[in-house]
Amino acid sequence: MGSCKDPKPNCEFVEGPIIVGAGPPGLAVAACLSNHGVPSLILEKGNCIASLWQHKTYDRLKLHLPKQFCQLPLMGFPEDFPKYPTKQQFINYMESYASHFSIKPSFNQAVQNAAFDSASGHWRVQTQDFEYISRWLIVATGENAEPVIPDIHGIDKFKGLIRHTSLYKTGKDFRNQRVLVIGCGNSGMEVSLDLCRNNATPHMVVRNTVHVLPREMFGFSTFQIAMTLLKWIPVKLVDRILLLVASLTLGNTDQLGLRRPKTGPIELKAATGKTPVLDVGALSLIKSGKIKVVENVKEITINGAKFMNGQEKEFDSIILATGYKSNVPTWLKGCDFFTKEGMPRAPCPSCWKGSDGLYTVGFSRKGLSGTAYDAVEIAKDIADHWKTSKDCKGSVASCDSHVILLK
């Protein structure tokens, strides 16, 4: 870091890029920058790396894809890790990754405002404690920064427990309860499965159409098969193959109340970011009736819920498996690179670079493999500018009426 001459309190110049977020995207781009000899500063609102993984995921969580598709750049998973690492194994991997690349984020630094100062050509990033200034800003908070809490009529009336999956840990907390699970994505399916295994009775709300695929086909990862086929044939044909195999192995999910979208799973993921459900056992429990599929909720009542088909049921607890959203619009100001939903306007694979030294990592809708690609490209691009700037003997930038000396 540099310093402000006659600075206002708590104003610091960052020689390299400022990275917002110490999750997998932030760690990946920091490591890639370090590999090019470029320093960086990570600002993290939590008290640890990968705070979403450490504090807001359920205990039984495993990676949905094989580990080779989830590793960060420059350092793979340990060979003795299983094909689908557990939550704790992934956290251990990220902690080892940060240690290996000497990544030391500034924790408990919640970014409240970030804006480009056109007069100085620098980004000004304000937390509750400091103002940081740099030529480059990397948004690494990702697509899943904040939980989505749906506005359901009557939800304030319910006398039982209401909990978003970000606060759900284990089905042991709901033993022998009737639980309404709102949402049928990967989280909704896995929470319902976990509840069943702990003698609870889950009723899973299907609000929209959903693609359910087997996690593996013919002994290989479904994702791996899809990525291999995409190298040779069009996405629509790949989707037809996946759906044919899914129909043969899983049966007709429409008959279970899980209607498929008209658009294929891979094409839909690329267009909207909506991920297909990779079945890890919930479907068999739906078929057996242990997980009950119900229609969308019309209203929450004091003791339960009324459904669109007119039925009414009582529940002890409600789990909101309603996903997450980007929080970028709440703190990044004066920038039209992001939509109001907090996603880059630019289509992938070029969504990682904006203007005026703005970059994004973890917004490609391609999971951790997309994060790795973004991180590598960002580091290359910044490294080119870094080498050019280091060839100069020095430069100055303003910090309000003060002068920041770059050393």
mmCIF file of C-alpha atoms in Angstrom:
data_model
loop_
_atom_site.group_PDB
_atom_site.id
_atom_site.type_symbol
_atom_site.label_atom_id
_atom_site.label_comp_id
_atom_site.label_asym_id
_atom_site.label_seq_id
_atom_site.Cartn_x
_atom_site.Cartn_y
_atom_site.Cartn_z
ATOM 1 C CA MET A 1 0.000 0.000 0.000
ATOM 2 C CA GLY A 2 1.010 3.611 -0.485
ATOM 3 C CA SER A 3 0.049 6.560 1.658
ATOM 4 C CA CYS A 4 -1.727 9.890 1.414
ATOM 5 C CA LYS A 5 0.332 13.004 1.930
ATOM 6 C CA ASP A 6 -1.390 15.018 4.676
ATOM 7 C CA PRO A 7 -4.178 12.461 4.395
ATOM 8 C CA LYS A 8 -7.653 12.584 5.705
ATOM 9 C CA PRO A 9 -8.148 9.897 8.376
ATOM 10 C CA ASN A 10 -8.161 6.289 7.189
ATOM 11 C CA CYS A 11 -7.407 6.948 3.509
ATOM 12 C CA GLU A 12 -5.024 4.461 1.903
ATOM 13 C CA PHE A 13 -3.730 3.948 -1.620
ATOM 14 C CA VAL A 14 -3.526 0.356 -2.840
ATOM 15 C CA GLU A 15 -0.681 -0.243 -5.256
ATOM 16 C CA GLY A 16 -2.340 -3.190 -6.961
ATOM 17 C CA PRO A 17 -6.016 -4.051 -7.554
ATOM 18 C CA ILE A 18 -8.693 -3.951 -4.865
ATOM 19 C CA ILE A 19 -10.634 -7.218 -4.788
ATOM 20 C CA VAL A 20 -14.059 -7.227 -3.118
ATOM 21 C CA GLY A 21 -14.843 -10.655 -1.686
ATOM 22 C CA ALA A 22 -12.683 -13.464 -0.259
ATOM 23 C CA GLY A 23 -14.685 -16.378 -1.613
ATOM 24 C CA PRO A 24 -13.378 -18.725 -4.335
ATOM 25 C CA PRO A 25 -13.504 -15.954 -7.007
ATOM 26 C CA GLY A 26 -11.488 -13.498 -4.918
ATOM 27 C CA LEU A 27 -8.919 -16.100 -3.890
ATOM 28 C CA ALA A 28 -8.536 -17.323 -7.471
ATOM 29 C CA VAL A 29 -7.852 -13.906 -8.969
ATOM 30 C CA ALA A 30 -5.518 -12.936 -6.100
ATOM 31 C CA ALA A 31 -3.480 -16.096 -6.694
ATOM 32 C CA CYS A 32 -3.291 -15.486 -10.442
ATOM 33 C CA LEU A 33 -2.221 -11.876 -9.877
ATOM 34 C CA SER A 34 0.442 -13.026 -7.425
ATOM 35 C CA ASN A 35 1.702 -15.477 -10.038
ATOM 36 C CA HIS A 36 2.320 -12.471 -12.303
ATOM 37 C CA GLY A 37 4.024 -10.538 -9.521
ATOM 38 C CA VAL A 38 1.076 -8.177 -9.011
ATOM 39 C CA PRO A 39 0.062 -7.427 -5.399
ATOM 40 C CA SER A 40 -3.586 -7.021 -4.428
ATOM 41 C CA LEU A 41 -5.820 -6.260 -1.485
ATOM 42 C CA ILE A 42 -8.913 -8.347 -0.713
ATOM 43 C CA LEU A 43 -11.700 -6.677 1.264
ATOM 44 C CA GLU A 44 -13.998 -9.219 2.927
ATOM 45 C CA LYS A 45 -17.055 -8.319 5.000
ATOM 46 C CA GLY A 46 -16.926 -11.617 6.904
ATOM 47 C CA ASN A 47 -14.390 -12.851 9.429
ATOM 48 C CA CYS A 48 -12.917 -15.631 7.280
ATOM 49 C CA ILE A 49 -12.277 -16.708 3.719
ATOM 50 C CA ALA A 50 -15.208 -18.294 1.879
ATOM 51 C CA SER A 51 -17.651 -17.089 4.535
ATOM 52 C CA LEU A 52 -20.641 -18.285 2.495
ATOM 53 C CA TRP A 53 -19.238 -21.824 2.484
ATOM 54 C CA GLN A 54 -18.205 -21.709 6.119
ATOM 55 C CA HIS A 55 -21.289 -20.093 7.644
ATOM 56 C CA LYS A 56 -24.198 -20.392 5.209
ATOM 57 C CA THR A 57 -24.205 -23.948 3.870
ATOM 58 C CA TYR A 58 -25.744 -27.129 5.254
ATOM 59 C CA ASP A 59 -23.638 -29.897 6.752
ATOM 60 C CA ARG A 60 -24.336 -32.611 4.166
ATOM 61 C CA LEU A 61 -23.335 -30.420 1.221
ATOM 62 C CA LYS A 62 -20.922 -31.889 -1.307
ATOM 63 C CA LEU A 63 -19.684 -30.475 -4.580
ATOM 64 C CA HIS A 64 -22.176 -31.373 -7.288
ATOM 65 C CA LEU A 65 -19.446 -31.728 -9.918
ATOM 66 C CA PRO A 66 -16.250 -33.818 -9.903
ATOM 67 C CA LYS A 67 -13.334 -32.081 -8.238
ATOM 68 C CA GLN A 68 -11.384 -31.497 -11.475
ATOM 69 C CA PHE A 69 -14.141 -29.107 -12.596
ATOM 70 C CA CYS A 70 -14.129 -27.206 -9.286
ATOM 71 C CA GLN A 71 -10.453 -26.576 -8.622
ATOM 72 C CA LEU A 72 -9.040 -23.070 -8.593
ATOM 73 C CA PRO A 73 -6.173 -22.020 -10.906
ATOM 74 C CA LEU A 74 -2.571 -23.066 -10.230
ATOM 75 C CA MET A 75 -3.368 -25.589 -7.475
ATOM 76 C CA GLY A 76 -5.562 -28.672 -7.726
ATOM 77 C CA PHE A 77 -7.299 -30.683 -5.029
ATOM 78 C CA PRO A 78 -5.288 -33.227 -3.018
ATOM 79 C CA GLU A 79 -5.199 -36.599 -4.769
ATOM 80 C CA ASP A 80 -6.721 -38.364 -1.765
ATOM 81 C CA PHE A 81 -9.872 -36.223 -1.873
ATOM 82 C CA PRO A 82 -12.939 -38.100 -3.158
ATOM 83 C CA LYS A 83 -14.493 -37.451 -6.553
ATOM 84 C CA TYR A 84 -17.105 -35.181 -4.948
ATOM 85 C CA PRO A 85 -15.438 -33.403 -1.996
ATOM 86 C CA THR A 86 -17.479 -32.591 1.083
ATOM 87 C CA LYS A 87 -18.151 -29.087 2.312
ATOM 88 C CA GLN A 88 -15.384 -29.317 4.925
ATOM 89 C CA GLN A 89 -12.907 -30.729 2.423
ATOM 90 C CA PHE A 90 -13.604 -27.849 0.058
ATOM 91 C CA ILE A 91 -13.141 -25.334 2.885
ATOM 92 C CA ASN A 92 -9.852 -27.029 3.835
ATOM 93 C CA TYR A 93 -8.757 -26.818 0.198
ATOM 94 C CA MET A 94 -9.493 -23.087 0.036
ATOM 95 C CA GLU A 95 -7.659 -22.427 3.307
ATOM 96 C CA SER A 96 -4.637 -24.336 1.971
ATOM 97 C CA TYR A 97 -4.932 -22.404 -1.288
ATOM 98 C CA ALA A 98 -4.872 -19.043 0.520
ATOM 99 C CA SER A 99 -1.915 -20.154 2.632
ATOM 100 C CA HIS A 100 0.027 -21.449 -0.369
ATOM 101 C CA PHE A 101 -0.276 -18.129 -2.218
ATOM 102 C CA SER A 102 0.143 -16.024 0.964
ATOM 103 C CA ILE A 103 -3.301 -14.465 0.494
ATOM 104 C CA LYS A 104 -4.242 -12.431 3.566
ATOM 105 C CA PRO A 105 -7.562 -10.629 3.138
ATOM 106 C CA SER A 106 -8.623 -7.678 5.251
ATOM 107 C CA PHE A 107 -11.555 -9.179 7.175
ATOM 108 C CA ASN A 108 -14.587 -7.392 8.621
ATOM 109 C CA GLN A 109 -14.336 -4.782 5.888
ATOM 110 C CA ALA A 110 -17.823 -4.422 4.380
ATOM 111 C CA VAL A 111 -17.731 -2.310 1.231
ATOM 112 C CA GLN A 112 -20.421 0.333 1.487
ATOM 113 C CA ASN A 113 -19.638 2.345 -1.605
ATOM 114 C CA ALA A 114 -17.343 2.035 -4.611
ATOM 115 C CA ALA A 115 -17.166 4.534 -7.448
ATOM 116 C CA PHE A 116 -14.767 5.604 -10.177
ATOM 117 C CA ASP A 117 -13.232 9.057 -9.755
ATOM 118 C CA SER A 118 -12.785 10.300 -13.314
ATOM 119 C CA ALA A 119 -10.726 13.301 -12.158
ATOM 120 C CA SER A 120 -7.949 11.099 -10.755
ATOM 121 C CA GLY A 121 -8.587 7.988 -12.844
ATOM 122 C CA HIS A 122 -8.877 5.817 -9.752
ATOM 123 C CA TRP A 123 -11.476 3.767 -7.899
ATOM 124 C CA ARG A 124 -12.499 4.936 -4.448
ATOM 125 C CA VAL A 125 -13.755 2.117 -2.237
ATOM 126 C CA GLN A 126 -15.340 2.986 1.099
ATOM 127 C CA THR A 127 -15.801 0.519 3.977
ATOM 128 C CA GLN A 128 -17.015 1.279 7.489
ATOM 129 C CA ASP A 129 -13.420 1.981 8.542
ATOM 130 C CA PHE A 130 -11.348 3.062 5.567
ATOM 131 C CA GLU A 131 -11.318 4.550 2.120
ATOM 132 C CA TYR A 132 -9.140 2.581 -0.278
ATOM 133 C CA ILE A 133 -8.009 3.937 -3.648
ATOM 134 C CA SER A 134 -6.651 1.989 -6.615
ATOM 135 C CA ARG A 135 -6.405 2.006 -10.389
ATOM 136 C CA TRP A 136 -8.221 -1.312 -10.543
ATOM 137 C CA LEU A 137 -11.361 -2.729 -8.912
ATOM 138 C CA ILE A 138 -12.228 -6.427 -9.114
ATOM 139 C CA VAL A 139 -15.778 -7.384 -8.112
ATOM 140 C CA ALA A 140 -15.528 -10.911 -6.695
ATOM 141 C CA THR A 141 -18.687 -11.110 -4.606
ATOM 142 C CA GLY A 142 -20.245 -13.490 -7.147
ATOM 143 C CA GLU A 143 -23.770 -14.429 -8.099
ATOM 144 C CA ASN A 144 -24.713 -15.769 -4.649
ATOM 145 C CA ALA A 145 -23.880 -12.979 -2.210
ATOM 146 C CA GLU A 146 -27.236 -12.549 -0.451
ATOM 147 C CA PRO A 147 -30.182 -14.889 0.238
ATOM 148 C CA VAL A 148 -33.406 -14.333 -1.692
ATOM 149 C CA ILE A 149 -36.356 -14.015 0.688
ATOM 150 C CA PRO A 150 -39.645 -14.319 -1.227
ATOM 151 C CA ASP A 151 -42.602 -12.076 -0.484
ATOM 152 C CA ILE A 152 -45.337 -14.597 0.300
ATOM 153 C CA HIS A 153 -48.690 -13.368 1.551
ATOM 154 C CA GLY A 154 -49.181 -14.101 5.238
ATOM 155 C CA ILE A 155 -45.611 -15.211 5.937
ATOM 156 C CA ASP A 156 -45.461 -12.958 9.013
ATOM 157 C CA LYS A 157 -48.410 -14.808 10.537
ATOM 158 C CA PHE A 158 -46.733 -18.221 10.775
ATOM 159 C CA LYS A 159 -46.129 -19.203 14.388
ATOM 160 C CA GLY A 160 -43.489 -21.824 13.653
ATOM 161 C CA LEU A 161 -39.850 -21.503 12.572
ATOM 162 C CA ILE A 162 -39.039 -19.956 9.183
ATOM 163 C CA ARG A 163 -35.457 -20.440 8.028
ATOM 164 C CA HIS A 164 -33.643 -19.769 4.750
ATOM 165 C CA THR A 165 -31.279 -22.523 3.627
ATOM 166 C CA SER A 166 -28.403 -20.132 4.361
ATOM 167 C CA LEU A 167 -29.199 -20.780 8.043
ATOM 168 C CA TYR A 168 -30.097 -24.468 7.694
ATOM 169 C CA LYS A 169 -27.454 -26.891 8.995
ATOM 170 C CA THR A 170 -28.989 -30.316 9.552
ATOM 171 C CA GLY A 171 -32.272 -32.174 9.524
ATOM 172 C CA LYS A 172 -31.620 -33.182 13.129
ATOM 173 C CA ASP A 173 -33.065 -29.814 14.120
ATOM 174 C CA PHE A 174 -36.408 -30.798 12.535
ATOM 175 C CA ARG A 175 -36.752 -34.403 13.659
ATOM 176 C CA ASN A 176 -40.379 -35.665 13.562
ATOM 177 C CA GLN A 177 -41.618 -32.347 12.160
ATOM 178 C CA ARG A 178 -43.797 -31.608 9.142
ATOM 179 C CA VAL A 179 -41.661 -29.205 7.123
ATOM 180 C CA LEU A 180 -42.640 -27.084 4.128
ATOM 181 C CA VAL A 181 -39.648 -26.665 1.811
ATOM 182 C CA ILE A 182 -40.253 -23.797 -0.627
ATOM 183 C CA GLY A 183 -38.099 -24.359 -3.700
ATOM 184 C CA CYS A 184 -37.078 -27.419 -5.717
ATOM 185 C CA GLY A 185 -33.578 -26.594 -6.937
ATOM 186 C CA ASN A 186 -30.473 -28.426 -5.792
ATOM 187 C CA SER A 187 -30.771 -26.942 -2.292
ATOM 188 C CA GLY A 188 -34.477 -27.727 -1.982
ATOM 189 C CA MET A 189 -33.921 -31.305 -3.117
ATOM 190 C CA GLU A 190 -30.954 -31.909 -0.818
ATOM 191 C CA VAL A 191 -32.600 -30.313 2.215
ATOM 192 C CA SER A 192 -35.692 -32.460 1.619
ATOM 193 C CA LEU A 193 -33.469 -35.531 1.393
ATOM 194 C CA ASP A 194 -31.672 -34.565 4.599
ATOM 195 C CA LEU A 195 -34.983 -33.995 6.404
ATOM 196 C CA CYS A 196 -36.193 -37.446 5.368
ATOM 197 C CA ARG A 197 -33.061 -39.066 6.715
ATOM 198 C CA ASN A 198 -33.744 -37.410 10.054
ATOM 199 C CA ASN A 199 -37.354 -38.633 10.336
ATOM 200 C CA ALA A 200 -38.962 -35.375 9.276
ATOM 201 C CA THR A 201 -41.740 -35.189 6.667
ATOM 202 C CA PRO A 202 -40.850 -32.680 3.955
ATOM 203 C CA HIS A 203 -43.399 -31.190 1.568
ATOM 204 C CA MET A 204 -41.464 -29.628 -1.312
ATOM 205 C CA VAL A 205 -43.049 -26.721 -3.184
ATOM 206 C CA VAL A 206 -42.497 -26.700 -6.943
ATOM 207 C CA ARG A 207 -42.871 -23.080 -7.994
ATOM 208 C CA ASN A 208 -41.546 -23.399 -11.560
ATOM 209 C CA THR A 209 -40.478 -25.926 -14.143
ATOM 210 C CA VAL A 210 -37.245 -27.748 -13.364
ATOM 211 C CA HIS A 211 -34.776 -30.045 -15.105
ATOM 212 C CA VAL A 212 -33.726 -33.052 -13.012
ATOM 213 C CA LEU A 213 -30.761 -35.034 -14.326
ATOM 214 C CA PRO A 214 -28.852 -37.973 -12.847
ATOM 215 C CA ARG A 215 -25.562 -36.824 -11.329
ATOM 216 C CA GLU A 216 -23.818 -39.506 -13.363
ATOM 217 C CA MET A 217 -24.521 -41.300 -16.624
ATOM 218 C CA PHE A 218 -22.801 -44.592 -17.489
ATOM 219 C CA GLY A 219 -20.359 -44.074 -14.614
ATOM 220 C CA PHE A 220 -19.297 -40.605 -15.759
ATOM 221 C CA SER A 221 -20.305 -37.189 -14.481
ATOM 222 C CA THR A 222 -23.296 -35.813 -16.395
ATOM 223 C CA PHE A 223 -21.532 -32.455 -16.512
ATOM 224 C CA GLN A 224 -18.377 -34.065 -17.891
ATOM 225 C CA ILE A 225 -20.369 -35.836 -20.600
ATOM 226 C CA ALA A 226 -22.137 -32.602 -21.526
ATOM 227 C CA MET A 227 -18.895 -30.598 -21.730
ATOM 228 C CA THR A 228 -17.286 -33.288 -23.894
ATOM 229 C CA LEU A 229 -20.233 -33.478 -26.275
ATOM 230 C CA LEU A 230 -20.352 -29.679 -26.625
ATOM 231 C CA LYS A 231 -16.912 -29.791 -28.237
ATOM 232 C CA TRP A 232 -18.369 -31.736 -31.156
ATOM 233 C CA ILE A 233 -22.102 -31.152 -31.497
ATOM 234 C CA PRO A 234 -24.584 -28.252 -31.022
ATOM 235 C CA VAL A 235 -26.046 -27.528 -27.592
ATOM 236 C CA LYS A 236 -29.608 -28.433 -28.646
ATOM 237 C CA LEU A 237 -28.464 -31.913 -29.659
ATOM 238 C CA VAL A 238 -26.498 -32.303 -26.425
ATOM 239 C CA ASP A 239 -29.645 -31.423 -24.487
ATOM 240 C CA ARG A 240 -31.659 -34.006 -26.417
ATOM 241 C CA ILE A 241 -29.121 -36.693 -25.530
ATOM 242 C CA LEU A 242 -29.082 -35.709 -21.843
ATOM 243 C CA LEU A 243 -32.876 -35.672 -21.637
ATOM 244 C CA LEU A 244 -33.157 -39.031 -23.384
ATOM 245 C CA VAL A 245 -30.766 -40.672 -20.926
ATOM 246 C CA ALA A 246 -32.467 -38.892 -18.006
ATOM 247 C CA SER A 247 -35.843 -40.222 -19.148
ATOM 248 C CA LEU A 248 -34.484 -43.764 -19.364
ATOM 249 C CA THR A 249 -32.789 -43.658 -15.951
ATOM 250 C CA LEU A 250 -35.091 -41.428 -13.911
ATOM 251 C CA GLY A 251 -38.411 -41.902 -15.668
ATOM 252 C CA ASN A 252 -40.966 -39.241 -16.509
ATOM 253 C CA THR A 253 -40.488 -36.536 -13.877
ATOM 254 C CA ASP A 254 -43.614 -34.702 -15.094
ATOM 255 C CA GLN A 255 -45.683 -37.453 -13.484
ATOM 256 C CA LEU A 256 -44.046 -36.634 -10.151
ATOM 257 C CA GLY A 257 -45.053 -32.969 -10.348
ATOM 258 C CA LEU A 258 -41.618 -31.902 -11.643
ATOM 259 C CA ARG A 259 -42.425 -30.462 -15.065
ATOM 260 C CA ARG A 260 -39.497 -29.884 -17.375
ATOM 261 C CA PRO A 261 -38.927 -26.532 -19.127
ATOM 262 C CA LYS A 262 -39.293 -26.436 -22.900
ATOM 263 C CA THR A 263 -35.694 -25.242 -23.235
ATOM 264 C CA GLY A 264 -33.023 -27.885 -22.672
ATOM 265 C CA PRO A 265 -30.911 -27.922 -19.477
ATOM 266 C CA ILE A 266 -27.590 -26.738 -20.908
ATOM 267 C CA GLU A 267 -29.142 -24.104 -23.169
ATOM 268 C CA LEU A 268 -31.266 -22.849 -20.252
ATOM 269 C CA LYS A 269 -28.240 -22.651 -17.956
ATOM 270 C CA ALA A 270 -26.306 -20.585 -20.515
ATOM 271 C CA ALA A 271 -29.240 -18.237 -21.147
ATOM 272 C CA THR A 272 -30.558 -17.679 -17.619
ATOM 273 C CA GLY A 273 -28.066 -19.153 -15.175
ATOM 274 C CA LYS A 274 -30.708 -21.604 -13.909
ATOM 275 C CA THR A 275 -28.870 -24.775 -12.949
ATOM 276 C CA PRO A 276 -30.417 -28.211 -13.527
ATOM 277 C CA VAL A 277 -30.913 -30.370 -10.454
ATOM 278 C CA LEU A 278 -28.378 -33.186 -10.244
ATOM 279 C CA ASP A 279 -30.154 -35.960 -8.363
ATOM 280 C CA VAL A 280 -28.302 -37.446 -5.387
ATOM 281 C CA GLY A 281 -31.158 -39.525 -4.012
ATOM 282 C CA ALA A 282 -34.145 -37.232 -3.527
ATOM 283 C CA LEU A 283 -35.997 -38.474 -6.610
ATOM 284 C CA SER A 284 -36.358 -42.021 -5.276
ATOM 285 C CA LEU A 285 -37.863 -40.610 -2.074
ATOM 286 C CA ILE A 286 -40.303 -38.529 -4.127
ATOM 287 C CA LYS A 287 -41.341 -41.681 -5.981
ATOM 288 C CA SER A 288 -41.847 -43.526 -2.698
ATOM 289 C CA GLY A 289 -43.898 -40.663 -1.276
ATOM 290 C CA LYS A 290 -41.491 -39.846 1.568
ATOM 291 C CA ILE A 291 -40.845 -36.446 -0.002
ATOM 292 C CA LYS A 292 -44.194 -34.992 -0.984
ATOM 293 C CA VAL A 293 -44.333 -32.622 -3.970
ATOM 294 C CA VAL A 294 -46.909 -29.848 -3.599
ATOM 295 C CA GLU A 295 -48.110 -26.955 -5.739
ATOM 296 C CA ASN A 296 -47.090 -23.348 -5.303
ATOM 297 C CA VAL A 297 -48.091 -21.579 -2.098
ATOM 298 C CA LYS A 298 -50.973 -19.120 -2.241
ATOM 299 C CA GLU A 299 -50.758 -17.976 1.360
ATOM 300 C CA ILE A 300 -48.960 -18.760 4.599
ATOM 301 C CA THR A 301 -51.294 -19.212 7.564
ATOM 302 C CA ILE A 302 -50.733 -19.249 11.325
ATOM 303 C CA ASN A 303 -50.326 -23.030 11.332
ATOM 304 C CA GLY A 304 -49.238 -23.814 7.777
ATOM 305 C CA ALA A 305 -50.044 -22.916 4.198
ATOM 306 C CA LYS A 306 -52.793 -22.705 1.588
ATOM 307 C CA PHE A 307 -51.882 -23.894 -1.905
ATOM 308 C CA MET A 308 -52.941 -22.815 -5.384
ATOM 309 C CA ASN A 309 -55.064 -25.951 -5.811
ATOM 310 C CA GLY A 310 -57.169 -24.991 -2.768
ATOM 311 C CA GLN A 311 -55.612 -27.448 -0.333
ATOM 312 C CA GLU A 312 -54.484 -26.360 3.110
ATOM 313 C CA LYS A 313 -51.919 -28.155 5.273
ATOM 314 C CA GLU A 314 -50.357 -27.645 8.692
ATOM 315 C CA PHE A 315 -46.577 -27.457 9.203
ATOM 316 C CA ASP A 316 -44.210 -27.134 12.114
ATOM 317 C CA SER A 317 -41.478 -25.295 10.183
ATOM 318 C CA ILE A 318 -40.813 -23.659 6.816
ATOM 319 C CA ILE A 319 -37.499 -23.810 4.926
ATOM 320 C CA LEU A 320 -36.918 -21.228 2.188
ATOM 321 C CA ALA A 321 -34.819 -22.930 -0.499
ATOM 322 C CA THR A 322 -35.208 -19.853 -2.655
ATOM 323 C CA GLY A 323 -31.619 -19.259 -3.660
ATOM 324 C CA TYR A 324 -29.285 -16.294 -3.641
ATOM 325 C CA LYS A 325 -28.666 -13.090 -5.557
ATOM 326 C CA SER A 326 -25.893 -10.621 -6.329
ATOM 327 C CA ASN A 327 -25.496 -7.646 -3.993
ATOM 328 C CA VAL A 328 -23.416 -5.485 -6.357
ATOM 329 C CA PRO A 329 -26.111 -2.799 -6.956
ATOM 330 C CA THR A 330 -26.153 -1.983 -3.236
ATOM 331 C CA TRP A 331 -22.549 -0.745 -3.195
ATOM 332 C CA LEU A 332 -21.161 -0.197 -6.725
ATOM 333 C CA LYS A 333 -22.249 3.282 -7.780
ATOM 334 C CA GLY A 334 -22.242 5.290 -11.000
ATOM 335 C CA CYS A 335 -21.561 2.247 -13.156
ATOM 336 C CA ASP A 336 -23.791 0.748 -15.846
ATOM 337 C CA PHE A 337 -21.696 -2.378 -16.382
ATOM 338 C CA PHE A 338 -24.090 -4.334 -14.145
ATOM 339 C CA THR A 339 -27.835 -4.795 -14.523
ATOM 340 C CA LYS A 340 -30.224 -3.911 -11.706
ATOM 341 C CA GLU A 341 -30.100 -7.614 -10.765
ATOM 342 C CA GLY A 342 -26.349 -7.278 -10.213
ATOM 343 C CA MET A 343 -25.140 -9.288 -13.206
ATOM 344 C CA PRO A 344 -22.786 -8.081 -15.970
ATOM 345 C CA ARG A 345 -24.559 -6.774 -19.055
ATOM 346 C CA ALA A 346 -21.804 -8.070 -21.349
ATOM 347 C CA PRO A 347 -22.302 -11.633 -22.599
ATOM 348 C CA CYS A 348 -19.823 -14.322 -21.659
ATOM 349 C CA PRO A 349 -17.006 -15.047 -22.169
ATOM 350 C CA SER A 350 -16.225 -11.313 -22.214
ATOM 351 C CA CYS A 351 -18.207 -10.480 -19.057
ATOM 352 C CA TRP A 352 -15.060 -10.336 -16.923
ATOM 353 C CA LYS A 353 -13.875 -6.926 -18.138
ATOM 354 C CA GLY A 354 -15.528 -3.525 -17.897
ATOM 355 C CA SER A 355 -14.096 -0.051 -18.436
ATOM 356 C CA ASP A 356 -11.878 2.212 -16.316
ATOM 357 C CA GLY A 357 -10.091 -0.707 -14.678
ATOM 358 C CA LEU A 358 -13.246 -2.543 -13.572
ATOM 359 C CA TYR A 359 -13.232 -6.360 -13.619
ATOM 360 C CA THR A 360 -15.616 -9.093 -12.460
ATOM 361 C CA VAL A 361 -14.942 -12.689 -11.469
ATOM 362 C CA GLY A 362 -17.512 -15.319 -10.556
ATOM 363 C CA PHE A 363 -20.394 -13.941 -12.633
ATOM 364 C CA SER A 364 -20.105 -16.131 -15.732
ATOM 365 C CA ARG A 365 -22.902 -18.535 -14.676
ATOM 366 C CA LYS A 366 -20.423 -21.365 -15.285
ATOM 367 C CA GLY A 367 -19.642 -22.252 -11.693
ATOM 368 C CA LEU A 368 -16.116 -22.680 -10.395
ATOM 369 C CA SER A 369 -14.734 -23.593 -13.824
ATOM 370 C CA GLY A 370 -15.971 -20.244 -15.138
ATOM 371 C CA THR A 371 -14.454 -18.531 -12.108
ATOM 372 C CA ALA A 372 -11.065 -20.081 -12.885
ATOM 373 C CA TYR A 373 -11.220 -18.878 -16.499
ATOM 374 C CA ASP A 374 -12.154 -15.326 -15.446
ATOM 375 C CA ALA A 375 -9.366 -15.179 -12.864
ATOM 376 C CA VAL A 376 -6.689 -16.196 -15.346
ATOM 377 C CA GLU A 377 -7.843 -13.679 -17.956
ATOM 378 C CA ILE A 378 -8.144 -10.810 -15.463
ATOM 379 C CA ALA A 379 -4.664 -11.434 -14.084
ATOM 380 C CA LYS A 380 -3.147 -11.469 -17.568
ATOM 381 C CA ASP A 381 -4.841 -8.219 -18.487
ATOM 382 C CA ILE A 382 -3.889 -6.376 -15.306
ATOM 383 C CA ALA A 383 -0.330 -7.756 -15.439
ATOM 384 C CA ASP A 384 0.154 -6.130 -18.856
ATOM 385 C CA HIS A 385 -0.881 -2.747 -17.442
ATOM 386 C CA TRP A 386 1.170 -3.363 -14.318
ATOM 387 C CA LYS A 387 4.381 -3.924 -16.264
ATOM 388 C CA THR A 388 3.772 -0.746 -18.246
ATOM 389 C CA SER A 389 3.148 1.299 -15.095
ATOM 390 C CA LYS A 390 6.246 -0.116 -13.367
ATOM 391 C CA ASP A 391 8.360 1.074 -16.280
ATOM 392 C CA CYS A 392 7.393 4.589 -15.309
ATOM 393 C CA LYS A 393 9.404 6.196 -12.538
ATOM 394 C CA GLY A 394 6.332 7.363 -10.599
ATOM 395 C CA SER A 395 2.926 8.914 -10.837
ATOM 396 C CA VAL A 396 0.495 10.884 -8.723
ATOM 397 C CA ALA A 397 -3.218 10.720 -8.062
ATOM 398 C CA SER A 398 -5.439 12.933 -5.974
ATOM 399 C CA CYS A 399 -7.194 12.011 -2.759
ATOM 400 C CA ASP A 400 -9.689 14.845 -2.415
ATOM 401 C CA SER A 401 -7.418 17.898 -1.921
ATOM 402 C CA HIS A 402 -4.548 15.647 -0.832
ATOM 403 C CA VAL A 403 -1.904 13.991 -2.979
ATOM 404 C CA ILE A 404 -1.306 10.266 -3.052
ATOM 405 C CA LEU A 405 2.322 9.448 -3.773
ATOM 406 C CA LEU A 406 2.747 6.185 -5.665
ATOM 407 C CA LYS A 407 5.969 4.506 -4.684
#
